Coordinates of C-alpha atoms and ligand atoms in Angstrom, one line a residue:
M1 CA 6.4 1.5 -26.2
S2 CA 7.0 -0.3 -29.4
S3 CA 10.6 -1.6 -29.4
P4 CA 13.1 -3.2 -27.0
K5 CA 15.4 -0.3 -27.9
A6 CA 12.9 2.1 -26.2
L7 CA 13.3 0.1 -23.0
I8 CA 17.1 0.6 -23.1
D9 CA 16.6 4.3 -23.7
N10 CA 14.1 4.5 -20.8
N11 CA 16.6 2.8 -18.6
K12 CA 19.3 5.3 -19.4
S13 CA 17.0 8.2 -18.3
W14 CA 15.8 6.3 -15.2
A15 CA 19.4 5.7 -14.1
Q16 CA 20.2 9.4 -14.7
R17 CA 17.2 10.5 -12.7
Q18 CA 18.2 8.2 -9.7
S19 CA 21.7 9.6 -9.7
E20 CA 20.5 13.1 -9.8
A21 CA 18.1 12.6 -6.9
N22 CA 20.7 10.7 -4.9
P23 CA 24.3 10.6 -6.1
A24 CA 25.0 7.6 -3.8
F25 CA 22.0 5.6 -5.1
F26 CA 23.9 3.1 -7.2
K27 CA 26.9 2.9 -4.8
D28 CA 24.4 1.9 -2.1
L29 CA 22.5 -0.5 -4.5
A30 CA 25.7 -2.3 -5.4
A31 CA 26.7 -2.6 -1.7
G32 CA 23.8 -5.0 -1.0
Q33 CA 20.2 -5.4 -0.3
A34 CA 18.2 -5.3 2.9
P35 CA 14.5 -5.4 1.8
E36 CA 11.9 -5.6 4.6
Y37 CA 9.2 -7.1 2.3
L38 CA 8.8 -10.2 0.2
W39 CA 6.0 -9.8 -2.3
I40 CA 4.3 -12.9 -3.8
G41 CA 2.1 -11.7 -6.6
C42 CA 0.6 -12.6 -10.0
S43 CA 2.7 -12.3 -13.1
D44 CA 0.0 -10.1 -14.7
S45 CA 1.7 -7.1 -16.3
R46 CA -0.9 -4.8 -14.8
V47 CA 0.2 -5.5 -11.2
P48 CA 3.8 -4.2 -11.0
A49 CA 4.7 -4.8 -7.3
T50 CA 7.2 -2.0 -6.6
E51 CA 5.4 0.5 -8.7
I52 CA 2.0 0.2 -7.1
C53 CA 3.5 0.2 -3.6
G54 CA 5.6 3.3 -4.4
V55 CA 8.9 1.7 -3.3
H56 CA 12.3 1.8 -4.9
A57 CA 14.9 -0.7 -6.1
G58 CA 16.2 -2.5 -3.0
D59 CA 13.0 -2.2 -1.0
M60 CA 11.2 -5.3 -2.0
F61 CA 12.1 -8.9 -2.8
V62 CA 9.7 -10.2 -5.4
H63 CA 8.3 -13.5 -6.6
R64 CA 5.5 -13.6 -9.2
N65 CA 3.8 -16.5 -10.9
V66 CA 0.5 -17.1 -12.6
A67 CA -2.3 -16.4 -10.0
N68 CA 0.1 -15.9 -7.0
V69 CA 0.1 -19.6 -6.1
V70 CA 2.1 -20.9 -3.2
A71 CA 2.6 -24.6 -3.9
N72 CA 4.6 -26.5 -1.3
T73 CA 6.3 -28.5 -4.0
D74 CA 7.5 -25.4 -5.9
L75 CA 11.2 -25.3 -5.5
N76 CA 11.4 -21.8 -7.1
L77 CA 9.0 -20.3 -4.6
L78 CA 10.4 -22.2 -1.6
S79 CA 13.9 -21.0 -2.5
V80 CA 12.8 -17.4 -2.8
L81 CA 10.9 -17.7 0.5
Q82 CA 13.9 -19.3 2.3
Y83 CA 16.3 -16.7 1.0
A84 CA 14.0 -13.8 1.9
V85 CA 13.3 -15.1 5.4
E86 CA 16.5 -16.7 6.5
V87 CA 19.2 -14.6 4.7
L88 CA 17.6 -11.2 4.1
G89 CA 15.4 -11.4 7.2
V90 CA 12.4 -9.8 5.7
K91 CA 9.8 -8.7 8.3
H92 CA 6.7 -9.0 6.0
V93 CA 5.6 -11.5 3.4
I94 CA 2.8 -10.0 1.3
V95 CA 0.7 -12.4 -0.8
C96 CA -1.1 -10.1 -3.2
G97 CA -3.8 -11.3 -5.6
H98 CA -5.8 -9.1 -8.0
Y99 CA -9.4 -8.9 -9.0
G100 CA -10.2 -10.1 -12.5
C101 CA -7.2 -12.6 -12.4
G102 CA -7.1 -14.6 -15.6
G103 CA -5.5 -17.5 -13.8
V104 CA -8.3 -17.7 -11.3
K105 CA -10.9 -17.3 -14.1
A106 CA -9.3 -20.2 -16.0
A107 CA -9.2 -22.4 -12.9
M108 CA -12.9 -21.8 -12.4
S109 CA -13.8 -22.8 -15.9
N110 CA -14.0 -26.2 -17.6
D111 CA -12.0 -25.0 -20.6
K112 CA -8.7 -26.8 -21.5
H113 CA -5.7 -24.6 -21.6
G114 CA -2.9 -27.2 -21.9
M115 CA 0.1 -27.6 -19.6
I116 CA -1.0 -24.7 -17.4
D117 CA -4.1 -26.6 -16.3
N118 CA -1.7 -28.6 -14.1
W119 CA -0.6 -25.4 -12.4
L120 CA -4.2 -24.1 -12.1
R121 CA -5.2 -27.3 -10.4
N122 CA -3.8 -25.7 -7.2
I123 CA -6.5 -23.1 -7.5
K124 CA -9.2 -25.5 -8.7
D125 CA -8.7 -27.6 -5.5
V126 CA -9.3 -24.4 -3.5
C127 CA -12.4 -23.6 -5.6
A128 CA -13.7 -27.1 -4.8
Q129 CA -13.6 -26.4 -1.1
H130 CA -15.8 -23.2 -1.5
T131 CA -18.4 -24.3 -4.1
E132 CA -21.3 -23.6 -1.8
E133 CA -20.3 -19.9 -1.3
L134 CA -19.3 -19.4 -4.9
D135 CA -22.4 -21.0 -6.3
G136 CA -24.4 -18.5 -4.3
I137 CA -23.0 -15.6 -6.2
A138 CA -25.0 -15.2 -9.4
D139 CA -22.9 -12.5 -11.1
V140 CA -19.9 -14.1 -12.9
A141 CA -17.5 -11.3 -12.4
A142 CA -18.4 -11.0 -8.7
R143 CA -18.0 -14.8 -8.3
T144 CA -14.5 -14.6 -9.9
D145 CA -13.6 -11.7 -7.7
R146 CA -14.6 -13.5 -4.6
M147 CA -12.6 -16.5 -5.7
C148 CA -9.6 -14.1 -6.2
E149 CA -9.9 -13.2 -2.5
I150 CA -10.4 -16.9 -1.4
N151 CA -7.3 -17.7 -3.4
V152 CA -5.2 -15.1 -1.5
A153 CA -6.5 -16.6 1.8
A154 CA -5.5 -20.1 0.7
Q155 CA -2.0 -19.0 -0.4
V156 CA -1.4 -17.0 2.8
A157 CA -2.2 -20.2 4.7
N158 CA 0.2 -22.1 2.4
V159 CA 3.0 -19.6 3.2
C160 CA 2.3 -20.1 6.9
H161 CA 2.3 -23.8 6.7
T162 CA 5.9 -24.0 5.4
S163 CA 8.7 -25.1 7.6
I164 CA 10.5 -21.9 6.6
V165 CA 8.0 -19.5 8.1
Q166 CA 7.4 -21.7 11.2
G167 CA 11.1 -22.0 11.7
A168 CA 11.4 -18.2 11.8
W169 CA 8.6 -17.9 14.3
E170 CA 10.2 -20.6 16.4
S171 CA 13.5 -18.8 16.6
G172 CA 11.7 -15.6 17.6
Q173 CA 12.2 -13.7 14.3
P174 CA 9.4 -11.2 13.8
L175 CA 7.6 -12.1 10.6
T176 CA 4.0 -11.3 9.5
V177 CA 2.3 -12.8 6.5
H178 CA -0.3 -10.6 4.9
G179 CA -3.1 -11.1 2.3
W180 CA -3.8 -8.2 0.0
I181 CA -5.7 -7.8 -3.2
F182 CA -5.3 -5.2 -6.0
G183 CA -8.1 -3.6 -7.9
L184 CA -7.4 -3.1 -11.6
N185 CA -10.3 -0.7 -11.8
D186 CA -9.1 1.8 -9.2
G187 CA -5.5 0.9 -8.7
L188 CA -6.0 0.4 -5.0
L189 CA -4.6 -2.2 -2.7
K190 CA -6.9 -3.7 -0.1
D191 CA -5.8 -5.5 3.0
L192 CA -8.0 -8.6 3.4
D193 CA -7.2 -8.7 7.2
L194 CA -5.7 -12.2 7.0
S195 CA -2.4 -11.3 8.7
V196 CA -0.7 -14.1 10.6
D197 CA 2.4 -13.6 12.8
N198 CA 2.5 -16.6 15.1
V199 CA 2.0 -20.4 15.1
E200 CA -1.0 -20.2 17.5
Q201 CA -3.1 -18.7 14.6
L202 CA -2.7 -21.9 12.6
P203 CA -4.9 -25.0 12.8
E204 CA -3.4 -27.5 15.2
L205 CA -2.7 -30.0 12.4
Y206 CA -0.3 -27.6 10.5
R207 CA 1.8 -26.6 13.5
L208 CA 5.4 -27.9 13.3
R209 CA 7.2 -28.4 16.6
Ligands
LIG301 CO1 -3.6 -12.7 -12.3

């Protein structure tokens, strides 16, 4: 893969394969989308959401940013979440991190990276709440990987604390928020068993009535 022209050529073959497998594929695609999943993942090129989940165009609404952060002041993420939940009616929100995440690594270090340090502050603040556990892990890679899991848990909570998700629950819309992590070494997704599907699972302070 060395030139943008190759991408256009690949696309032509892809479109042809889709039409051969299902002649109505693009007619259906153009008619509208009804994905059941919203994926919130890292921008890392090694974690392509639909490809690793084996789903097709139209199956998954996707938002990716550096280190799969859910910041309650991020209009981009909140707009994606609102549209996915309220208009598309997705049934599952999947927050997926990955081991060896460069964003998490950067947030755990004291190195200066420029503007992005302001974004990584979201993760640094989570690190700060888990120093005791993290300091107890001697191996640097293992410590980073544990923080990648902790970051997923924090971002799952952030999704659940939004008025958007709580509004869906209040109106009786079935919606489950999941926390997963992807292994770059083995290509496998792991469910971190963090699923939340109702307001009673949230700490009292965060419940909106
Ligand atoms: Co990453």
